[in-house]
Amino acid sequence: MGCGLPYALAAQIAFPESVCVAFVGDGGFTMVMGELPTAVKYNLPVKIFIIKNDTLGQIKWEQLAFLGNPEFGCDLSPNIDFVKFAKPVEWPGSASTTRHSAPPSFPRRRLIKVRPWSSASSTL
């Protein structure tokens, strides 16, 4: 849980010319919020979309699947304003209150060049 942002940062480092996007839940993002200053420090232009439902979704699912749905400790509180969190670390942030509108700072059209990965191009 919470691996979306660190993975996107790693992808941006590996492929600096590509547009890297992280779609993360608010619970998972809360666990790795400290990575945002890292992105600023290394100038990693990752696009981050936080799906806000005020819950620890993976924990809730695990409790449903393994314990019969007790939903203990899954609600996030206090309510975190992620746009306000982004300002002190100098990360540009904006919020959308409807699912049909993107933030004004996000381009409506963008060409994303996908580079296929192969073991021959790996540096491992």
N, CA, C and O atoms as a Tinker XYZ file with bonds, in Angstrom:
   496  protein
     1  N      0.841000   -1.174000    0.000000    73     2
     2  CA     0.000000    0.000000    0.000000    64     1     3
     3  C      0.887000    1.239000    0.000000    63     2     4     5
     4  O      1.912000    1.289000    0.681000    81     3
     5  N      0.478000    2.227000   -0.769000    73     3     6
     6  CA     1.221000    3.470000   -0.823000    64     5     7
     7  C      2.401000    3.455000   -1.776000    63     6     8     9
     8  O      3.265000    4.329000   -1.699000    81     7
     9  N      2.454000    2.484000   -2.670000    73     7    10
    10  CA     3.636000    2.382000   -3.533000    64     9    11
    11  C      3.518000    3.176000   -4.831000    63    10    12    13
    12  O      4.505000    3.297000   -5.557000    81    11
    13  N      2.350000    3.718000   -5.145000    73    11    14
    14  CA     2.150000    4.392000   -6.428000    64    13    15
    15  C      3.075000    5.573000   -6.655000    63    14    16    17
    16  O      3.674000    5.687000   -7.724000    81    15
    17  N      3.206000    6.458000   -5.667000    73    15    18
    18  CA     4.063000    7.625000   -5.839000    64    17    19
    19  C      5.544000    7.245000   -5.918000    63    18    20    21
    20  O      6.229000    7.711000   -6.829000    81    19
    21  N      6.068000    6.418000   -5.005000    73    19    22
    22  CA     7.475000    6.031000   -5.151000    64    21    23
    23  C      7.777000    5.338000   -6.487000    63    22    24    25
    24  O      8.837000    5.555000   -7.075000    81    23
    25  N      6.850000    4.510000   -6.959000    73    23    26
    26  CA     7.053000    3.862000   -8.260000    64    25    27
    27  C      7.092000    4.892000   -9.386000    63    26    28    29
    28  O      7.913000    4.787000  -10.297000    81    27
    29  N      6.203000    5.889000   -9.324000    73    27    30
    30  CA     6.181000    6.923000  -10.365000    64    29    31
    31  C      7.466000    7.753000  -10.338000    63    30    32    33
    32  O      7.993000    8.118000  -11.388000    81    31
    33  N      7.966000    8.049000   -9.144000    73    31    34
    34  CA     9.229000    8.790000   -9.041000    64    33    35
    35  C     10.371000    7.985000   -9.639000    63    34    36    37
    36  O     11.208000    8.532000  -10.356000    81    35
    37  N     10.411000    6.690000   -9.348000    73    35    38
    38  CA    11.452000    5.830000   -9.913000    64    37    39
    39  C     11.337000    5.758000  -11.432000    63    38    40    41
    40  O     12.347000    5.775000  -12.137000    81    39
    41  N     10.113000    5.679000  -11.932000    73    39    42
    42  CA     9.908000    5.642000  -13.386000    64    41    43
    43  C     10.369000    6.948000  -14.024000    63    42    44    45
    44  O     10.936000    6.936000  -15.117000    81    43
    45  N     10.132000    8.074000  -13.352000    73    43    46
    46  CA    10.555000    9.371000  -13.892000    64    45    47
    47  C     12.075000    9.461000  -13.946000    63    46    48    49
    48  O     12.631000   10.023000  -14.890000    81    47
    49  N     12.751000    8.911000  -12.937000    73    47    50
    50  CA    14.217000    8.890000  -12.944000    64    49    51
    51  C     14.727000    7.993000  -14.066000    63    50    52    53
    52  O     15.683000    8.347000  -14.756000    81    51
    53  N     14.101000    6.841000  -14.251000    73    51    54
    54  CA    14.532000    5.894000  -15.279000    64    53    55
    55  C     14.259000    6.401000  -16.686000    63    54    56    57
    56  O     15.032000    6.143000  -17.610000    81    55
    57  N     13.143000    7.134000  -16.847000    73    55    58
    58  CA    12.737000    7.638000  -18.164000    64    57    59
    59  C     12.464000    9.134000  -18.068000    63    58    60    61
    60  O     11.303000    9.542000  -18.078000    81    59
    61  N     13.503000    9.962000  -17.975000    73    59    62
    62  CA    13.321000   11.394000  -17.728000    64    61    63
    63  C     12.569000   12.147000  -18.826000    63    62    64    65
    64  O     12.004000   13.208000  -18.561000    81    63
    65  N     12.553000   11.628000  -20.035000    73    63    66
    66  CA    11.852000   12.312000  -21.122000    64    65    67
    67  C     10.371000   11.949000  -21.186000    63    66    68    69
    68  O      9.620000   12.561000  -21.946000    81    67
    69  N      9.947000   10.978000  -20.411000    73    67    70
    70  CA     8.557000   10.518000  -20.433000    64    69    71
    71  C      7.721000   11.276000  -19.418000    63    70    72    73
    72  O      8.245000   11.855000  -18.466000    81    71
    73  N      6.413000   11.264000  -19.636000    73    71    74
    74  CA     5.471000   11.806000  -18.674000    64    73    75
    75  C      5.078000   10.663000  -17.750000    63    74    76    77
    76  O      4.560000    9.645000  -18.208000    81    75
    77  N      5.317000   10.820000  -16.476000    73    75    78
    78  CA     4.983000    9.782000  -15.505000    64    77    79
    79  C      3.809000   10.256000  -14.659000    63    78    80    81
    80  O      3.792000   11.385000  -14.170000    81    79
    81  N      2.833000    9.375000  -14.496000    73    79    82
    82  CA     1.608000    9.712000  -13.793000    64    81    83
    83  C      1.388000    8.710000  -12.666000    63    82    84    85
    84  O      1.551000    7.504000  -12.852000    81    83
    85  N      1.018000    9.219000  -11.502000    73    83    86
    86  CA     0.680000    8.366000  -10.366000    64    85    87
    87  C     -0.786000    8.584000  -10.018000    63    86    88    89
    88  O     -1.192000    9.698000   -9.688000    81    87
    89  N     -1.576000    7.522000  -10.093000    73    87    90
    90  CA    -2.955000    7.543000   -9.610000    64    89    91
    91  C     -2.932000    6.839000   -8.262000    63    90    92    93
    92  O     -2.681000    5.637000   -8.187000    81    91
    93  N     -3.195000    7.585000   -7.202000    73    91    94
    94  CA    -3.086000    7.032000   -5.857000    64    93    95
    95  C     -4.329000    7.358000   -5.044000    63    94    96    97
    96  O     -5.001000    8.360000   -5.288000    81    95
    97  N     -4.622000    6.513000   -4.091000    73    95    98
    98  CA    -5.693000    6.799000   -3.159000    64    97    99
    99  C     -5.189000    7.716000   -2.056000    63    98   100   101
   100  O     -3.983000    7.818000   -1.828000    81    99
   101  N     -6.106000    8.379000   -1.376000    73    99   102
   102  CA    -5.685000    9.301000   -0.331000    64   101   103
   103  C     -5.047000    8.580000    0.851000    63   102   104   105
   104  O     -4.155000    9.132000    1.496000    81   103
   105  N     -5.484000    7.366000    1.147000    73   103   106
   106  CA    -4.869000    6.606000    2.226000    64   105   107
   107  C     -3.450000    6.207000    1.897000    63   106   108   109
   108  O     -2.555000    6.351000    2.730000    81   107
   109  N     -3.230000    5.702000    0.686000    73   107   110
   110  CA    -1.889000    5.320000    0.268000    64   109   111
   111  C     -0.968000    6.515000    0.152000    63   110   112   113
   112  O      0.206000    6.436000    0.513000    81   111
   113  N     -1.493000    7.627000   -0.353000    73   111   114
   114  CA    -0.672000    8.835000   -0.473000    64   113   115
   115  C     -0.270000    9.353000    0.900000    63   114   116   117
   116  O      0.853000    9.819000    1.090000    81   115
   117  N     -1.196000    9.269000    1.862000    73   115   118
   118  CA    -0.893000    9.728000    3.211000    64   117   119
   119  C      0.304000    8.982000    3.791000    63   118   120   121
   120  O      1.075000    9.547000    4.567000    81   119
   121  N      0.458000    7.717000    3.417000    73   119   122
   122  CA     1.573000    6.923000    3.936000    64   121   123
   123  C      2.916000    7.317000    3.341000    63   122   124   125
   124  O      3.957000    7.028000    3.932000    81   123
   125  N      2.914000    7.973000    2.179000    73   123   126
   126  CA     4.174000    8.317000    1.522000    64   125   127
   127  C      4.267000    9.805000    1.184000    63   126   128   129
   128  O      4.984000   10.187000    0.259000    81   127
   129  N      3.556000   10.632000    1.918000    73   127   130
   130  CA     3.568000   12.077000    1.651000    64   129   131
   131  C      4.977000   12.660000    1.711000    63   130   132   133
   132  O      5.268000   13.655000    1.047000    81   131
   133  N      5.836000   12.051000    2.492000    73   131   134
   134  CA     7.214000   12.527000    2.618000    64   133   135
   135  C      8.020000   12.418000    1.343000    63   134   136   137
   136  O      9.112000   12.979000    1.256000    81   135
   137  N      7.504000   11.706000    0.348000    73   135   138
   138  CA     8.205000   11.594000   -0.932000    64   137   139
   139  C      8.023000   12.836000   -1.799000    63   138   140   141
   140  O      8.781000   13.041000   -2.747000    81   139
   141  N      7.037000   13.660000   -1.489000    73   139   142
   142  CA     6.806000   14.869000   -2.289000    64   141   143
   143  C      8.006000   15.820000   -2.236000    63   142   144   145
   144  O      8.414000   16.322000   -3.283000    81   143
   145  N      8.588000   16.088000   -1.058000    73   143   146
   146  CA     9.803000   16.916000   -1.059000    64   145   147
   147  C     10.959000   16.289000   -1.846000    63   146   148   149
   148  O     11.795000   17.010000   -2.392000    81   147
   149  N     11.014000   14.968000   -1.909000    73   147   150
   150  CA    12.037000   14.298000   -2.717000    64   149   151
   151  C     11.835000   14.618000   -4.195000    63   150   152   153
   152  O     12.796000   14.879000   -4.919000    81   151
   153  N     10.579000   14.596000   -4.637000    73   151   154
   154  CA    10.281000   14.930000   -6.030000    64   153   155
   155  C     10.683000   16.365000   -6.343000    63   154   156   157
   156  O     11.190000   16.649000   -7.429000    81   155
   157  N     10.459000   17.269000   -5.397000    73   155   158
   158  CA    10.846000   18.670000   -5.591000    64   157   159
   159  C     12.363000   18.794000   -5.616000    63   158   160   161
   160  O     12.920000   19.464000   -6.485000    81   159
   161  N     13.026000   18.152000   -4.669000    73   159   162
   162  CA    14.485000   18.243000   -4.568000    64   161   163
   163  C     15.173000   17.810000   -5.857000    63   162   164   165
   164  O     16.138000   18.437000   -6.292000    81   163
   165  N     14.674000   16.735000   -6.466000    73   163   166
   166  CA    15.296000   16.200000   -7.678000    64   165   167
   167  C     14.581000   16.634000   -8.958000    63   166   168   169
   168  O     14.846000   16.106000  -10.038000    81   167
   169  N     13.669000   17.605000   -8.824000    73   167   170
   170  CA    12.971000   18.177000   -9.983000    64   169   171
   171  C     12.326000   17.106000  -10.857000    63   170   172   173
   172  O     12.548000   17.060000  -12.067000    81   171
   173  N     11.528000   16.252000  -10.233000    73   171   174
   174  CA    10.849000   15.168000  -10.940000    64   173   175
   175  C      9.414000   15.598000  -11.237000    63   174   176   177
   176  O      8.599000   15.688000  -10.318000    81   175
   177  N      9.093000   15.862000  -12.487000    73   175   178
   178  CA     7.774000   16.418000  -12.833000    64   177   179
   179  C      6.661000   15.374000  -12.949000    63   178   180   181
   180  O      5.937000   15.350000  -13.944000    81   179
   181  N      6.525000   14.536000  -11.963000    73   179   182
   182  CA     5.494000   13.496000  -11.958000    64   181   183
   183  C      4.124000   14.145000  -11.779000    63   182   184   185
   184  O      3.964000   15.063000  -10.974000    81   183
   185  N      3.151000   13.669000  -12.525000    73   183   186
   186  CA     1.757000   14.115000  -12.353000    64   185   187
   187  C      1.114000   13.194000  -11.320000    63   186   188   189
   188  O      1.174000   11.972000  -11.458000    81   187
   189  N      0.502000   13.767000  -10.290000    73   187   190
   190  CA    -0.082000   12.967000   -9.218000    64   189   191
   191  C     -1.578000   13.244000   -9.149000    63   190   192   193
   192  O     -2.001000   14.392000   -9.011000    81   191
   193  N     -2.366000   12.192000   -9.246000    73   191   194
   194  CA    -3.809000   12.280000   -9.086000    64   193   195
   195  C     -4.180000   11.515000   -7.825000    63   194   196   197
   196  O     -3.935000   10.313000   -7.725000    81   195
   197  N     -4.769000   12.213000   -6.868000    73   195   198
   198  CA    -5.154000   11.577000   -5.606000    64   197   199
   199  C     -6.660000   11.357000   -5.632000    63   198   200   201
   200  O     -7.432000   12.311000   -5.723000    81   199
   201  N     -7.066000   10.116000   -5.553000    73   199   202
   202  CA    -8.478000    9.762000   -5.498000    64   201   203
   203  C     -8.887000    9.825000   -4.024000    63   202   204   205
   204  O     -8.453000    9.009000   -3.211000    81   203
   205  N     -9.715000   10.790000   -3.703000    73   203   206
   206  CA   -10.027000   11.065000   -2.300000    64   205   207
   207  C    -11.359000   10.442000   -1.907000    63   206   208   209
   208  O    -12.416000   10.872000   -2.367000    81   207
   209  N    -11.299000    9.424000   -1.052000    73   207   210
   210  CA   -12.518000    8.829000   -0.512000    64   209   211
   211  C    -12.452000    8.690000    1.014000    63   210   212   213
   212  O    -13.278000    8.011000    1.624000    81   211
   213  N    -11.456000    9.346000    1.616000    73   211   214
   214  CA   -11.310000    9.412000    3.077000    64   213   215
   215  C    -11.261000    8.040000    3.748000    63   214   216   217
   216  O    -11.848000    7.842000    4.812000    81   215
   217  N    -10.566000    7.107000    3.128000    73   215   218
   218  CA   -10.483000    5.765000    3.716000    64   217   219
   219  C     -9.177000    5.084000    3.332000    63   218   220   221
   220  O     -8.550000    5.436000    2.332000    81   219
   221  N     -8.783000    4.126000    4.122000    73   219   222
   222  CA    -7.665000    3.254000    3.791000    64   221   223
   223  C     -8.257000    2.075000    3.026000    63   222   224   225
   224  O     -8.592000    1.046000    3.613000    81   223
   225  N     -8.379000    2.235000    1.720000    73   223   226
   226  CA    -9.089000    1.281000    0.881000    64   225   227
   227  C     -8.537000   -0.130000    0.919000    63   226   228   229
   228  O     -9.307000   -1.087000    0.997000    81   227
   229  N     -7.219000   -0.281000    0.864000    73   227   230
   230  CA    -6.645000   -1.630000    0.866000    64   229   231
   231  C     -6.870000   -2.308000    2.210000    63   230   232   233
   232  O     -7.169000   -3.501000    2.255000    81   231
   233  N     -6.730000   -1.569000    3.301000    73   231   234
   234  CA    -6.966000   -2.146000    4.624000    64   233   235
   235  C     -8.431000   -2.562000    4.756000    63   234   236   237
   236  O     -8.736000   -3.628000    5.292000    81   235
   237  N     -9.330000   -1.714000    4.263000    73   235   238
   238  CA   -10.760000   -2.037000    4.309000    64   237   239
   239  C    -11.042000   -3.314000    3.519000    63   238   240   241
   240  O    -11.799000   -4.177000    3.964000    81   239
   241  N    -10.419000   -3.424000    2.334000    73   239   242
   242  CA   -10.619000   -4.619000    1.520000    64   241   243
   243  C    -10.091000   -5.860000    2.232000    63   242   244   245
   244  O    -10.752000   -6.899000    2.244000    81   243
   245  N     -8.890000   -5.754000    2.830000    73   243   246
   246  CA    -8.322000   -6.914000    3.528000    64   245   247
   247  C     -9.204000   -7.333000    4.706000    63   246   248   249
   248  O     -9.377000   -8.525000    4.959000    81   247
   249  N     -9.752000   -6.368000    5.414000    73   247   250
   250  CA   -10.642000   -6.708000    6.520000    64   249   251
   251  C    -11.911000   -7.380000    6.012000    63   250   252   253
   252  O    -12.435000   -8.291000    6.652000    81   251
   253  N    -12.399000   -6.935000    4.872000    73   251   254
   254  CA   -13.571000   -7.567000    4.268000    64   253   255
   255  C    -13.250000   -8.994000    3.851000    63   254   256   257
   256  O    -14.007000   -9.920000    4.142000    81   255
   257  N    -12.123000   -9.166000    3.165000    73   255   258
   258  CA   -11.772000  -10.475000    2.620000    64   257   259
   259  C    -11.380000  -11.496000    3.683000    63   258   260   261
   260  O    -11.743000  -12.668000    3.580000    81   259
   261  N    -10.655000  -11.068000    4.687000    73   259   262
   262  CA   -10.104000  -12.017000    5.652000    64   261   263
   263  C    -10.813000  -12.062000    7.000000    63   262   264   265
   264  O    -10.731000  -13.064000    7.711000    81   263
   265  N    -11.503000  -10.990000    7.354000    73   263   266
   266  CA   -12.096000  -10.925000    8.689000    64   265   267
   267  C    -13.608000  -10.736000    8.686000    63   266   268   269
   268  O    -14.212000  -10.608000    9.751000    81   267
   269  N    -14.226000  -10.717000    7.520000    73   267   270
   270  CA   -15.676000  -10.582000    7.459000    64   269   271
   271  C    -16.193000   -9.164000    7.568000    63   270   272   273
   272  O    -17.338000   -8.960000    7.972000    81   271
   273  N    -15.378000   -8.174000    7.216000    73   271   274
   274  CA   -15.785000   -6.775000    7.124000    64   273   275
   275  C    -16.022000   -6.067000    8.459000    63   274   276   277
   276  O    -17.097000   -5.501000    8.653000    81   275
   277  N    -15.067000   -6.076000    9.379000    73   275   278
   278  CA   -15.275000   -5.289000   10.587000    64   277   279
   279  C    -15.034000   -3.793000   10.383000    63   278   280   281
   280  O    -15.524000   -2.986000   11.173000    81   279
   281  N    -14.295000   -3.403000    9.348000    73   279   282
   282  CA   -13.962000   -2.005000    9.058000    64   281   283
   283  C    -13.491000   -1.261000   10.303000    63   282   284   285
   284  O    -14.091000   -0.263000   10.701000    81   283
   285  N    -12.445000   -1.738000   10.897000    73   283   286
   286  CA   -11.895000   -1.123000   12.091000    64   285   287
   287  C    -10.702000   -0.247000   11.729000    63   286   288   289
   288  O     -9.716000   -0.738000   11.178000    81   287
   289  N    -10.782000    1.033000   12.030000    73   287   290
   290  CA    -9.672000    1.951000   11.804000    64   289   291
   291  C     -9.379000    2.252000   10.355000    63   290   292   293
   292  O     -8.225000    2.499000   10.005000    81   291
   293  N    -10.389000    2.240000    9.497000    73   291   294
   294  CA   -10.177000    2.463000    8.069000    64   293   295
   295  C    -10.463000    3.893000    7.623000    63   294   296   297
   296  O    -10.029000    4.307000    6.548000    81   295
   297  N    -11.181000    4.639000    8.431000    73   295   298
   298  CA   -11.539000    6.009000    8.041000    64   297   299
   299  C    -10.391000    6.960000    8.339000    63   298   300   301
   300  O     -9.773000    6.902000    9.402000    81   299
   301  N    -10.116000    7.842000    7.376000    73   299   302
   302  CA    -9.067000    8.833000    7.561000    64   301   303
   303  C     -9.652000   10.072000    8.229000    63   302   304   305
   304  O    -10.636000   10.640000    7.757000    81   303
   305  N     -9.046000   10.471000    9.307000    73   303   306
   306  CA    -9.409000   11.732000    9.938000    64   305   307
   307  C     -8.200000   12.190000   10.727000    63   306   308   309
   308  O     -7.517000   11.340000   11.299000    81   307
   309  N     -7.897000   13.440000   10.794000    73   307   310
   310  CA    -8.689000   14.534000   10.245000    64   309   311
   311  C     -8.576000   14.596000    8.730000    63   310   312   313
   312  O     -7.683000   13.997000    8.130000    81   311
   313  N     -9.479000   15.316000    8.137000    73   311   314
   314  CA    -9.514000   15.470000    6.694000    64   313   315
   315  C     -8.285000   16.265000    6.239000    63   314   316   317
   316  O     -8.084000   17.397000    6.681000    81   315
   317  N     -7.482000   15.694000    5.380000    73   315   318
   318  CA    -6.243000   16.333000    4.932000    64   317   319
   319  C     -6.497000   17.092000    3.636000    63   318   320   321
   320  O     -7.073000   16.547000    2.695000    81   319
   321  N     -6.070000   18.337000    3.589000    73   319   322
   322  CA    -6.131000   19.142000    2.379000    64   321   323
   323  C     -4.785000   18.987000    1.675000    63   322   324   325
   324  O     -3.802000   19.621000    2.060000    81   323
   325  N     -4.743000   18.155000    0.655000    73   323   326
   326  CA    -3.489000   17.840000   -0.012000    64   325   327
   327  C     -2.939000   19.020000   -0.803000    63   326   328   329
   328  O     -1.724000   19.122000   -0.978000    81   327
   329  N     -3.793000   19.909000   -1.284000    73   327   330
   330  CA    -3.318000   21.109000   -1.989000    64   329   331
   331  C     -2.555000   21.998000   -1.008000    63   330   332   333
   332  O     -1.497000   22.528000   -1.347000    81   331
   333  N     -3.081000   22.162000    0.196000    73   331   334
   334  CA    -2.374000   22.957000    1.210000    64   333   335
   335  C     -1.073000   22.286000    1.624000    63   334   336   337
   336  O     -0.088000   22.970000    1.902000    81   335
   337  N     -1.057000   20.968000    1.668000    73   335   338
   338  CA     0.178000   20.245000    2.002000    64   337   339
   339  C      1.251000   20.484000    0.948000    63   338   340   341
   340  O      2.433000   20.577000    1.277000    81   339
   341  N      0.849000   20.583000   -0.313000    73   339   342
   342  CA     1.809000   20.729000   -1.402000    64   341   343
   343  C      2.488000   22.098000   -1.412000    63   342   344   345
   344  O      3.628000   22.209000   -1.862000    81   343
   345  N      1.820000   23.128000   -0.931000    73   343   346
   346  CA     2.373000   24.486000   -1.015000    64   345   347
   347  C      3.696000   24.669000   -0.277000    63   346   348   349
   348  O      4.623000   25.227000   -0.864000    81   347
   349  N      3.840000   24.231000    0.986000    73   347   350
   350  CA     5.122000   24.460000    1.677000    64   349   351
   351  C      6.319000   23.770000    1.032000    63   350   352   353
   352  O      7.452000   24.229000    1.175000    81   351
   353  N      6.076000   22.679000    0.328000    73   351   354
   354  CA     7.189000   21.999000   -0.341000    64   353   355
   355  C      7.345000   22.468000   -1.789000    63   354   356   357
   356  O      8.126000   21.910000   -2.560000    81   355
   357  N      6.573000   23.516000   -2.139000    73   355   358
   358  CA     6.646000   24.153000   -3.464000    64   357   359
   359  C      6.281000   23.220000   -4.601000    63   358   360   361
   360  O      6.898000   23.243000   -5.666000    81   359
   361  N      5.255000   22.386000   -4.356000    73   359   362
   362  CA     4.727000   21.507000   -5.394000    64   361   363
   363  C      3.433000   22.137000   -5.912000    63   362   364   365
   364  O      2.551000   22.449000   -5.111000    81   363
   365  N      3.293000   22.331000   -7.212000    73   363   366
   366  CA     2.060000   22.933000   -7.712000    64   365   367
   367  C      0.885000   21.972000   -7.544000    63   366   368   369
   368  O      0.946000   20.827000   -7.992000    81   367
   369  N     -0.160000   22.427000   -6.912000    73   367   370
   370  CA    -1.301000   21.552000   -6.674000    64   369   371
   371  C     -2.611000   22.275000   -6.914000    63   370   372   373
   372  O     -2.720000   23.482000   -6.694000    81   371
   373  N     -3.588000   21.537000   -7.359000    73   371   374
   374  CA    -4.941000   22.065000   -7.507000    64   373   375
   375  C     -5.909000   20.909000   -7.292000    63   374   376   377
   376  O     -5.534000   19.738000   -7.358000    81   375
   377  N     -7.151000   21.262000   -7.037000    73   375   378
   378  CA    -8.156000   20.246000   -6.732000    64   377   379
   379  C     -9.308000   20.336000   -7.718000    63   378   380   381
   380  O     -9.612000   21.404000   -8.250000    81   379
   381  N     -9.936000   19.208000   -7.947000    73   379   382
   382  CA   -11.134000   19.128000   -8.770000    64   381   383
   383  C    -12.244000   18.536000   -7.919000    63   382   384   385
   384  O    -12.049000   17.510000   -7.268000    81   383
   385  N    -13.399000   19.170000   -7.918000    73   383   386
   386  CA   -14.497000   18.677000   -7.088000    64   385   387
   387  C    -15.471000   17.800000   -7.857000    63   386   388   389
   388  O    -16.364000   17.197000   -7.262000    81   387
   389  N    -15.312000   17.723000   -9.166000    73   387   390
   390  CA   -16.168000   16.837000   -9.955000    64   389   391
   391  C    -15.293000   15.860000  -10.719000    63   390   392   393
   392  O    -14.133000   16.146000  -11.016000    81   391
   393  N    -15.848000   14.731000  -11.026000    73   391   394
   394  CA   -15.060000   13.718000  -11.730000    64   393   395
   395  C    -14.887000   14.019000  -13.208000    63   394   396   397
   396  O    -14.096000   13.357000  -13.880000    81   395
   397  N    -15.613000   15.008000  -13.732000    73   395   398
   398  CA   -15.556000   15.309000  -15.161000    64   397   399
   399  C    -14.634000   16.470000  -15.497000    63   398   400   401
   400  O    -14.437000   16.784000  -16.671000    81   399
   401  N    -14.069000   17.109000  -14.485000    73   399   402
   402  CA   -13.220000   18.262000  -14.781000    64   401   403
   403  C    -11.814000   18.019000  -14.261000    63   402   404   405
   404  O    -11.607000   17.614000  -13.117000    81   403
   405  N    -10.860000   18.280000  -15.135000    73   403   406
   406  CA    -9.458000   18.195000  -14.720000    64   405   407
   407  C     -9.057000   19.548000  -14.155000    63   406   408   409
   408  O     -9.659000   20.566000  -14.501000    81   407
   409  N     -8.057000   19.573000  -13.297000    73   407   410
   410  CA    -7.572000   20.861000  -12.797000    64   409   411
   411  C     -7.146000   21.756000  -13.952000    63   410   412   413
   412  O     -6.656000   21.257000  -14.965000    81   411
   413  N     -7.321000   23.061000  -13.822000    73   411   414
   414  CA    -7.002000   23.964000  -14.929000    64   413   415
   415  C     -5.542000   23.910000  -15.359000    63   414   416   417
   416  O     -5.233000   24.227000  -16.508000    81   415
   417  N     -4.649000   23.521000  -14.476000    73   415   418
   418  CA    -3.229000   23.483000  -14.824000    64   417   419
   419  C     -2.853000   22.231000  -15.610000    63   418   420   421
   420  O     -1.745000   22.145000  -16.139000    81   419
   421  N     -3.761000   21.258000  -15.695000    73   419   422
   422  CA    -3.445000   20.021000  -16.397000    64   421   423
   423  C     -3.833000   20.158000  -17.864000    63   422   424   425
   424  O     -4.978000   20.487000  -18.171000    81   423
   425  N     -2.883000   19.907000  -18.783000    73   423   426
   426  CA    -3.198000   20.050000  -20.203000    64   425   427
   427  C     -4.271000   19.056000  -20.650000    63   426   428   429
   428  O     -4.277000   17.900000  -20.228000    81   427
   429  N     -5.161000   19.516000  -21.495000    73   427   430
   430  CA    -6.247000   18.667000  -21.993000    64   429   431
   431  C     -5.744000   17.603000  -22.957000    63   430   432   433
   432  O     -6.283000   16.497000  -23.000000    81   431
   433  N     -4.734000   17.926000  -23.715000    73   431   434
   434  CA    -4.188000   16.963000  -24.667000    64   433   435
   435  C     -2.684000   16.890000  -24.480000    63   434   436   437
   436  O     -2.014000   17.910000  -24.320000    81   435
   437  N     -2.178000   15.704000  -24.501000    73   435   438
   438  CA    -0.733000   15.536000  -24.342000    64   437   439
   439  C     -0.322000   14.262000  -25.073000    63   438   440   441
   440  O     -0.943000   13.209000  -24.922000    81   439
   441  N      0.713000   14.380000  -25.849000    73   439   442
   442  CA     1.271000   13.222000  -26.530000    64   441   443
   443  C      2.206000   12.505000  -25.568000    63   442   444   445
   444  O      3.170000   13.092000  -25.076000    81   443
   445  N      1.926000   11.266000  -25.307000    73   443   446
   446  CA     2.773000   10.470000  -24.418000    64   445   447
   447  C      3.463000    9.412000  -25.256000    63   446   448   449
   448  O      2.819000    8.539000  -25.838000    81   447
   449  N      4.759000    9.503000  -25.309000    73   447   450
   450  CA     5.549000    8.536000  -26.062000    64   449   451
   451  C      5.853000    7.347000  -25.158000    63   450   452   453
   452  O      6.488000    7.500000  -24.114000    81   451
   453  N      5.410000    6.193000  -25.552000    73   451   454
   454  CA     5.637000    4.983000  -24.764000    64   453   455
   455  C      6.829000    4.254000  -25.343000    63   454   456   457
   456  O      6.871000    3.943000  -26.533000    81   455
   457  N      7.798000    3.987000  -24.484000    73   455   458
   458  CA     8.975000    3.238000  -24.912000    64   457   459
   459  C      8.855000    1.819000  -24.391000    63   458   460   461
   460  O      8.763000    1.621000  -23.179000    81   459
   461  N      8.851000    0.835000  -25.261000    73   459   462
   462  CA     8.763000   -0.551000  -24.774000    64   461   463
   463  C     10.024000   -0.924000  -24.004000    63   462   464   465
   464  O     11.137000   -0.551000  -24.374000    81   463
   465  N      9.816000   -1.668000  -22.927000    73   463   466
   466  CA    10.935000   -2.127000  -22.108000    64   465   467
   467  C     11.380000   -3.474000  -22.610000    63   466   468   469
   468  O     10.556000   -4.316000  -22.966000    81   467
   469  N     12.666000   -3.680000  -22.639000    73   467   470
   470  CA    13.195000   -5.010000  -22.982000    64   469   471
   471  C     14.371000   -5.305000  -22.064000    63   470   472   473
   472  O     15.028000   -4.392000  -21.565000    81   471
   473  N     14.622000   -6.557000  -21.853000    73   471   474
   474  CA    15.726000   -6.933000  -20.967000    64   473   475
   475  C     17.072000   -6.486000  -21.543000    63   474   476   477
   476  O     18.037000   -6.306000  -20.801000    81   475
   477  N     17.135000   -6.310000  -22.847000    73   475   478
   478  CA    18.395000   -5.863000  -23.475000    64   477   479
   479  C     18.703000   -4.422000  -23.080000    63   478   480   481
   480  O     19.871000   -4.040000  -23.020000    81   479
   481  N     17.676000   -3.614000  -22.810000    73   479   482
   482  CA    17.909000   -2.215000  -22.459000    64   481   483
   483  C     18.060000   -2.006000  -20.960000    63   482   484   485
   484  O     18.300000   -0.886000  -20.508000    81   483
   485  N     17.922000   -3.067000  -20.199000    73   483   486
   486  CA    18.031000   -2.957000  -18.741000    64   485   487
   487  C     19.482000   -2.774000  -18.324000    63   486   488   489
   488  O     20.394000   -3.327000  -18.939000    81   487
   489  N     19.677000   -2.000000  -17.284000    73   487   490
   490  CA    21.037000   -1.776000  -16.783000    64   489   491
   491  C     21.312000   -2.650000  -15.566000    63   490   492   493
   492  O     22.350000   -2.490000  -14.924000    81   491
   493  N     20.405000   -3.572000  -15.232000    73   491   494
   494  CA    20.613000   -4.417000  -14.060000    64   493   495
   495  C     21.658000   -5.471000  -14.312000    63   494   496
   496  O     21.956000   -6.270000  -13.424000    81   495
